[in-house]
Coordinates of C-alpha atoms in Angstrom, one line a residue:
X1 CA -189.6 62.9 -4.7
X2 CA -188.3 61.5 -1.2
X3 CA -185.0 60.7 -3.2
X4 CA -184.7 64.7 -4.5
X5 CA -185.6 65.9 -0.6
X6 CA -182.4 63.5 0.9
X7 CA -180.4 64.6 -1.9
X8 CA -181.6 68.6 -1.1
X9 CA -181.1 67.5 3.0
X10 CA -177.4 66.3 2.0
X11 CA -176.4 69.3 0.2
X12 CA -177.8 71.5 3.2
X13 CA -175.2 70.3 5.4
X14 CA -172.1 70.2 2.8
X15 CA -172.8 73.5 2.2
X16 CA -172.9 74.8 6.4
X17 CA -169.8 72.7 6.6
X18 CA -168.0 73.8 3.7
X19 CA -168.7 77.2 4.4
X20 CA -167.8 76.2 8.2
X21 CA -164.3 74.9 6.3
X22 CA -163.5 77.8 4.1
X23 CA -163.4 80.4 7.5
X24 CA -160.7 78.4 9.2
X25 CA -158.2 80.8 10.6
X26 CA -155.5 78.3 9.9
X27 CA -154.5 76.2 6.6
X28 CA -155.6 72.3 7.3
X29 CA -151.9 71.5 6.6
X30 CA -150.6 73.7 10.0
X31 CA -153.5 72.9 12.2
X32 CA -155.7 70.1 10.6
X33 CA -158.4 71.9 11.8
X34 CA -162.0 72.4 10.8
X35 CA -162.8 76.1 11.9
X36 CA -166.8 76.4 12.4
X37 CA -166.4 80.2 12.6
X38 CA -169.5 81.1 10.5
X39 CA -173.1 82.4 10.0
X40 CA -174.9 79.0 9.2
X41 CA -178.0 79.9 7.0
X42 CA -180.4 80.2 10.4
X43 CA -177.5 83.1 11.5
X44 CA -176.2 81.3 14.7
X45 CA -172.3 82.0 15.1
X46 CA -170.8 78.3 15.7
X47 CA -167.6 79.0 17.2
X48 CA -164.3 76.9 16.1
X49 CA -163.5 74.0 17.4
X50 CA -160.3 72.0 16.5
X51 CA -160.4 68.7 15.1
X52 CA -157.9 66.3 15.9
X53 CA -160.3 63.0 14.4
X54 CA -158.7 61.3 11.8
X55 CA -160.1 60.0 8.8
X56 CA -159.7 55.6 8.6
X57 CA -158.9 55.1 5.3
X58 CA -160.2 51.3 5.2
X59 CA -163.6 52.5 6.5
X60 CA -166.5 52.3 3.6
X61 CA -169.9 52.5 3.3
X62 CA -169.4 48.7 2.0
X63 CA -167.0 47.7 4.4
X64 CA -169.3 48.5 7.3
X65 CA -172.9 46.7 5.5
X66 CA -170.2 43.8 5.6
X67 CA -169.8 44.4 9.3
X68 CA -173.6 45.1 9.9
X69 CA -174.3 42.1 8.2
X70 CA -172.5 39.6 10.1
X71 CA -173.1 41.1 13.2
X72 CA -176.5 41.2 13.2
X73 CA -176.9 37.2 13.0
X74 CA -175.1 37.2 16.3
X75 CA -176.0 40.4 18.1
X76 CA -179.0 42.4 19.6
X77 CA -179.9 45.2 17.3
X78 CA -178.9 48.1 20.2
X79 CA -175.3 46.1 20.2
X80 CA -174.8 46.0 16.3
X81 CA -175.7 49.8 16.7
X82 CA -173.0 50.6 19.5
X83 CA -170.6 48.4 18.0
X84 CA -170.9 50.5 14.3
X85 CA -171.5 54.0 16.5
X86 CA -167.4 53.1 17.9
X87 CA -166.0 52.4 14.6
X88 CA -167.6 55.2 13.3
X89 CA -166.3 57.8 15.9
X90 CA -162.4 58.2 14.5
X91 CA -164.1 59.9 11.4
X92 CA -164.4 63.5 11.2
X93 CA -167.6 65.2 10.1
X94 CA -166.7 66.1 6.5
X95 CA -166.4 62.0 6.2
X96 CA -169.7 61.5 8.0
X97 CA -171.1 63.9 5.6
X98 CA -169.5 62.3 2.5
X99 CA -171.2 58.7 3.8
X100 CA -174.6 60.0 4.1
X101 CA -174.5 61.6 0.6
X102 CA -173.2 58.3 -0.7
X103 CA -175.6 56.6 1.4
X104 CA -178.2 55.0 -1.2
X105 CA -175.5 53.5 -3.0
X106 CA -174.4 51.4 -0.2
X107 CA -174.2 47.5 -0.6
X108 CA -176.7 46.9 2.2
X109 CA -180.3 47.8 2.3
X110 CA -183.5 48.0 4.4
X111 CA -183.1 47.6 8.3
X112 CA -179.1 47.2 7.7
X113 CA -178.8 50.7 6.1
X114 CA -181.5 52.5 8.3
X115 CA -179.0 51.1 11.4
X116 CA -176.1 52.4 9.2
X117 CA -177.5 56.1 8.2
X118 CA -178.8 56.5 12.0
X119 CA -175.2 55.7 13.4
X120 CA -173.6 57.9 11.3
X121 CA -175.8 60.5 11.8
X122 CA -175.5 60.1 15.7
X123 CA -171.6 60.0 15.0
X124 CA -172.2 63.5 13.4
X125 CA -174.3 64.8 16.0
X126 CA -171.3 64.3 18.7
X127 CA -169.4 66.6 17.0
X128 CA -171.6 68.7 14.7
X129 CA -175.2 68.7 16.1
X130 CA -176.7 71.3 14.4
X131 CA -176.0 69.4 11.3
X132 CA -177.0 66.1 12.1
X133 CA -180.3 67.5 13.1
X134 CA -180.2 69.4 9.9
X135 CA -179.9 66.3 8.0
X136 CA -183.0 64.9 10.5
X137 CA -185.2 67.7 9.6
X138 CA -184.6 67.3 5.9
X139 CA -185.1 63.4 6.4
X140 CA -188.4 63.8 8.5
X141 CA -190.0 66.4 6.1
X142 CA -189.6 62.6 3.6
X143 CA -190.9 60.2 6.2
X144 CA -192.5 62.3 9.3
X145 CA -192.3 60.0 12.2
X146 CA -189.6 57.6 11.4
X147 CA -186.7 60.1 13.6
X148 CA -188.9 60.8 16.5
X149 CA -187.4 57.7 18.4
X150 CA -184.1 58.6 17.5
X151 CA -184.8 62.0 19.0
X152 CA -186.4 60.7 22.1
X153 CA -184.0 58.6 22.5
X154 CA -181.6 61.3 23.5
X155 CA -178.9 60.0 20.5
X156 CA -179.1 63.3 19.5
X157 CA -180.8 65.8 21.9
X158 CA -178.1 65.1 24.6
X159 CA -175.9 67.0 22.7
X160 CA -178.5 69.3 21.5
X161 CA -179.4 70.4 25.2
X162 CA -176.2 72.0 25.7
X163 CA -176.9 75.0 23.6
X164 CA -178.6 78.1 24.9
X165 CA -182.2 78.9 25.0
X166 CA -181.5 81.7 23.0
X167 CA -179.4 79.6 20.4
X168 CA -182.3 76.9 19.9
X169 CA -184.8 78.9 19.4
X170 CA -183.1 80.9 16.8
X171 CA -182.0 77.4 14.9
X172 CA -185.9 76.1 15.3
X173 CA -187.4 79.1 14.0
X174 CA -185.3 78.9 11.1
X175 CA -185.9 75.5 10.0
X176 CA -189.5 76.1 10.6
X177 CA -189.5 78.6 8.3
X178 CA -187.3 76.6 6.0
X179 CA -188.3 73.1 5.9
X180 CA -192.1 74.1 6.2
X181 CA -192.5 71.6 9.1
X182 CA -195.5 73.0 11.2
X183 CA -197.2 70.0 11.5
X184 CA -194.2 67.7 11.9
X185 CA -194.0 66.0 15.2
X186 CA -190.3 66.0 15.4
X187 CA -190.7 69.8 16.1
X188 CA -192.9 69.3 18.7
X189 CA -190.1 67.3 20.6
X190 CA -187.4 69.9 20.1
X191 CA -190.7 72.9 20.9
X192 CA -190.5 70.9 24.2
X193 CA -187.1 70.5 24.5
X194 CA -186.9 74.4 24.2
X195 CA -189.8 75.6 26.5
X196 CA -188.4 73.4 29.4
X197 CA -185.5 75.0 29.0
X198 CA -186.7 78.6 28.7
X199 CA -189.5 78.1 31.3
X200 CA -186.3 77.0 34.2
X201 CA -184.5 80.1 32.5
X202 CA -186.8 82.7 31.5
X203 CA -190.8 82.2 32.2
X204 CA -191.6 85.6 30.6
X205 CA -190.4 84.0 27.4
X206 CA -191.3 81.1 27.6
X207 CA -194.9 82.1 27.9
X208 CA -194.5 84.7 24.6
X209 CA -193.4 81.8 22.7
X210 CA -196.3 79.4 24.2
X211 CA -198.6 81.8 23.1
X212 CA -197.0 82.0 19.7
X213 CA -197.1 78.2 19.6
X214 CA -199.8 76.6 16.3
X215 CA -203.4 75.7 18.3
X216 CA -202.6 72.4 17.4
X217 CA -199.1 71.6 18.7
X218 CA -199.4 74.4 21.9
X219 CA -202.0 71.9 24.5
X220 CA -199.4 68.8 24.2
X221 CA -196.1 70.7 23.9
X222 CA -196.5 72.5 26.9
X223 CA -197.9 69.8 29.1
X224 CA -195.3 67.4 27.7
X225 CA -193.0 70.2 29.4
X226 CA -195.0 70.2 32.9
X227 CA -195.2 66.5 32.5
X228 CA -191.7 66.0 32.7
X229 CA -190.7 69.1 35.1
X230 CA -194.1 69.6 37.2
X231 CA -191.4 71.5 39.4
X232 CA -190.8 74.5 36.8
X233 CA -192.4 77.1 38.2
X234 CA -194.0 77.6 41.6
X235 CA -197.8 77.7 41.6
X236 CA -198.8 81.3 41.6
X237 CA -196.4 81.8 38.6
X238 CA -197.9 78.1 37.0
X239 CA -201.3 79.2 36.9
X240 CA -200.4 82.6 35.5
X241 CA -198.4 80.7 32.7
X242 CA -200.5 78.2 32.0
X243 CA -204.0 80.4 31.5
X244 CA -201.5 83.1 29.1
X245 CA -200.3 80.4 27.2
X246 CA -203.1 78.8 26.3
X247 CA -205.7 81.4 26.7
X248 CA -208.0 79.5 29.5
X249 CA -208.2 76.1 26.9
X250 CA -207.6 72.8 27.9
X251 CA -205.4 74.2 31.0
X252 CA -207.4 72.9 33.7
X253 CA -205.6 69.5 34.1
X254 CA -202.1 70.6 33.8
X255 CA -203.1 73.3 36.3
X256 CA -204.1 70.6 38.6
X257 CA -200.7 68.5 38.0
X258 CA -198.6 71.1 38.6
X259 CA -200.9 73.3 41.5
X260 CA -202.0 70.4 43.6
X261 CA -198.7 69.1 43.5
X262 CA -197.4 71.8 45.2
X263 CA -200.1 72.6 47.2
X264 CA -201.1 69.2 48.7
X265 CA -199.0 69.3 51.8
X266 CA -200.4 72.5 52.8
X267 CA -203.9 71.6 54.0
X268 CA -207.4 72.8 52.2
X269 CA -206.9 76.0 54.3
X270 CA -204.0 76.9 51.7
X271 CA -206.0 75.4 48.9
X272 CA -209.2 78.0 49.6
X273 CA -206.5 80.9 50.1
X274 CA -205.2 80.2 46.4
X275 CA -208.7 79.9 44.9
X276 CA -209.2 82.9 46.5
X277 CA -206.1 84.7 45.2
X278 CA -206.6 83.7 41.3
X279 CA -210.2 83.7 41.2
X280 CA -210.2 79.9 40.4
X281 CA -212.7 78.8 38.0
X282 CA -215.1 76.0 39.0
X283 CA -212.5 73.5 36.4
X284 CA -209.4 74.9 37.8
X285 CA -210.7 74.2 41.4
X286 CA -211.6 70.7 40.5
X287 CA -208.7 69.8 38.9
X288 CA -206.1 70.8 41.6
X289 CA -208.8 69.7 44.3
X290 CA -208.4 66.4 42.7
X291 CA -205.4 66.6 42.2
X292 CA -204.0 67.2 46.1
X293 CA -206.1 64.8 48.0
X294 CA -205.1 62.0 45.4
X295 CA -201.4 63.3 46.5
X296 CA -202.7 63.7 49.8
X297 CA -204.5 59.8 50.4
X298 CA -201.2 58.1 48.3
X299 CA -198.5 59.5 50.5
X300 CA -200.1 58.4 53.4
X301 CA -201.0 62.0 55.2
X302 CA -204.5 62.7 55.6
X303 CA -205.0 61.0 59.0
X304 CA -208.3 59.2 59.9
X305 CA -209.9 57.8 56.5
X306 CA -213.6 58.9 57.9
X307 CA -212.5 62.9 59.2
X308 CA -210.9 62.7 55.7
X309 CA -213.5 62.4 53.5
X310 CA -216.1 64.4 55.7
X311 CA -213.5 67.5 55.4
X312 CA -213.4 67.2 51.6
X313 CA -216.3 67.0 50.9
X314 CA -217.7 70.2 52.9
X315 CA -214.6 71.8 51.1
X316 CA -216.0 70.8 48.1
X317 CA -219.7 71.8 48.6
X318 CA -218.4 75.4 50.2
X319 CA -216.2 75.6 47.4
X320 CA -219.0 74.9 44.4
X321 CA -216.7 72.2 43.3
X322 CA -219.3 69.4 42.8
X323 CA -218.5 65.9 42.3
X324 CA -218.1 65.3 45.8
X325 CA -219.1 61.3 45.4
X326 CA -215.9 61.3 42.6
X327 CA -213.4 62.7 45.2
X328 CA -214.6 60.3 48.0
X329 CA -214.2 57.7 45.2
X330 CA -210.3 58.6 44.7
X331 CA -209.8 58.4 48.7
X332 CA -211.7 55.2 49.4
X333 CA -210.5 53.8 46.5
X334 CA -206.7 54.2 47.3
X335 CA -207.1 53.8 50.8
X336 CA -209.0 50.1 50.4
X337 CA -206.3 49.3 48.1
X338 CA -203.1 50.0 50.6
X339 CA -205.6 48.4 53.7
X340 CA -206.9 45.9 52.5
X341 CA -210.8 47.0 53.6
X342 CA -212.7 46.5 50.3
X343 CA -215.8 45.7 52.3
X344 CA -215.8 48.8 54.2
X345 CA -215.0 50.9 51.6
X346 CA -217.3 49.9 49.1
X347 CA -220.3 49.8 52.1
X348 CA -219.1 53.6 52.6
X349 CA -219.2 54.5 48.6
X350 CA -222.6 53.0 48.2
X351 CA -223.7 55.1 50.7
X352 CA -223.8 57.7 49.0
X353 CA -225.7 56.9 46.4
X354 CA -222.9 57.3 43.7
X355 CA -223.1 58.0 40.0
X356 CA -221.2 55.7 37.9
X357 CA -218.2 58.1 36.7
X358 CA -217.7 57.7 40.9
X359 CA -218.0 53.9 41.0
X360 CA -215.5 54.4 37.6
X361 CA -213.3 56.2 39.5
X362 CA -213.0 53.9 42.6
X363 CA -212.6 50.8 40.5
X364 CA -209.3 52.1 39.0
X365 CA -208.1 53.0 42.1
X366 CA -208.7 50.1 44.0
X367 CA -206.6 48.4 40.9
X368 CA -207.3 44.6 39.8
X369 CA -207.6 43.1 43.1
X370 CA -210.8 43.8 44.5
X371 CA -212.4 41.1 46.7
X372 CA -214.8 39.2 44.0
X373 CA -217.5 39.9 45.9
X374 CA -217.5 43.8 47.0
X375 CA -216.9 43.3 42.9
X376 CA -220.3 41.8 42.6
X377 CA -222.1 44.2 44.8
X378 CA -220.8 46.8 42.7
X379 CA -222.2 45.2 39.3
X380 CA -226.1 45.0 41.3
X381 CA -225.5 48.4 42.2
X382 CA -225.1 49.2 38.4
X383 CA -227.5 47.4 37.3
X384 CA -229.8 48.3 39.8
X385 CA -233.3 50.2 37.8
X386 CA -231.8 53.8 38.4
X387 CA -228.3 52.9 39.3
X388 CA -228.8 54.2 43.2
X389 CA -229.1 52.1 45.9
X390 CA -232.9 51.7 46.7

């Protein structure tokens, strides 16, 4: 079965490039050029490009497991793949294609040919991306997972990020449709490839197409966007996104990254004002909350550790928040661990009395160095009958 689908994945491509080949405006003889002026089967126009590669005659699929071979008892894996990438970039795409098609007949096998088929393919994907990704689909549909490195990796999605918005998410929606690939991973990278992209460009978009997103791939495709650009959107126009898009599930953390963020230097003045303004929920408040004094505390801004931690916590009490103990936590806990005061900080968290998601809380952000025995005083505290200080 996996052999038929690589087979099927091959003749995908051969047939966008042939069809790509039959439309040039020019015979190969004139120009010895491969026109790309075509509908490909998801309907994106590929404009011509000339090719001036030419084709190495002495260059097989054997000739390079030779070279693979003997370079891998001497070389790093990533310098065996750069070295094969270089000889492989005179060829032109209809040879890239032919190699890949002739692929599981090659003399070497196992980690030598997956090194081989992934350098051709990335050869391909510098000159003809929509096809080498073509040929990644049809390969990840076999073996979901294997390309998602490769992808990652930008060996591919460099290229691919030049396109449009518009352009990728035409091509994505027809190979979802085609290849049946809902629940493949690999479209989840290129989903977030695409909604960074159309977020920066076009936010009204990119929230239809959030919206539109499987329940199952929308929570992590969408934060891996906001993960990697918390600057996208300002954060009126994040919390409006972020509530459409996933209908007021599982927003409240990516609310805080990308709200508290932005709203830290401005004081808990600004912060109430914003609640105000969006009718925060009692999660969306705690999450930013969080969110901007831990900005707040690690850059160093909030003045006087004590006024610090009395203001926030009245904010938090006027502001129905609740875990007032957990945000003292995050301050004395980050604080103790850029002063050097774990006795004084742990004296002030006990306190209060605090619950042990608190005592959780200041542990991993005092880090691995707390004095052994503030350390100690902290496990009697636990272990004390109630878990309060008597």
């Amino acid at each position: 079965m996996a052999k038929r689908l690589s087979i099927i994945g091959i003749l995908l491509i051969a047939v966008i490039y042939t069809i790509a080949k039959s439309k040039s405006s020019k015979s190969s003889v004139e120009s010895n050029a491969i026109s790309r002026q075509h509908l490909s089967p998801n309907g994106i126009k590929i404009p011509a490009r000339p090719n001036t590669r030419q084709r190495s005659s002495d260059l097989t699929l054997d000739s390079l497991c030779e070279r693979l071979s003997k370079a891998e008892k001497i070389q790093t894996g990533s310098q065996v793949f750069q070295k094969i990438l270089s000889q492989l970039s005179d060829l032109d795409s209809a040879h890239l294609i032919a190699m890949l098609g002739r692929l599981n007949s090659a003399s070497c096998g196992g980690k030598s040919r997956s090194t081989l088929e992934q350098a051709i393919v990335s050869a391909l994907g510098s000159q003809t991306p929509e096809l080498a990704l073509d040929y990644v689909l049809s390969r990840d549909s076999e073996e979901p997972g294997r390309w998602n490195y490769f992808i990652e990796g930008n060996l591919l999605l460099g290229k691919w990020d030049k396109m449009t918005a518009a352009s990728l998410a035409e091509w994505l929606d027809a190979r979802r449709e085609l290849l049946h690939t809902d629940k493949s991973t690999l479209i989840g990278i290129l989903e977030t490839s695409l909604l960074t992209k159309l977020v920066q460009t076009d936010p009204a978009t990119a929230m239809k197409r959030a919206r539109a997103l499987p329940e199952s791939q929308a929570l992590a495709i969408i934060g891996n966007s906001f993960r990697q650009r918390s600057d996208l959107l300002g954060p009126d126009e994040a919390i409006n996104f972020l509530r459409e898009s996933l209908n007021r599930v599982g927003h409240e953390e990516l609310v805080g990254i990308t709200c508290g963020r932005k709203l830290y230097p401005e004081g808990l003045e600004t912060l109430q004002s914003f609640f105000r303004k969006h009718d925060a929920s009692r999660a969306e408040k705690k999450a930013i909350l969080f969110k901007a004094v831990g900005m707040q505390v690690n850059m160093g801004g909030q003045g006087p550790t004590d006024e610090f931690i009395q203001r926030t916590r009245q904010f938090a009490e006027d502001e129905d928040v609740g875990n007032a103990d957990e945000l003292t936590a995050v301050i004395l806990g980050t604080t103790a661990d850029r002063d050097h005061e774990d006795k004084r900080a742990v004296d002030q968290l006990l306190s209060y009395n605090p619950g042990p998601s608190a005592i959780q809380i200041f542990l991993k952000a005092r880090g691995n160095s707390l004095d052994t025995t503030q350390a100690r005083r902290i496990e009697d505290y636990l272990d004390s009958s109630d878990g309060r200080v008597k």
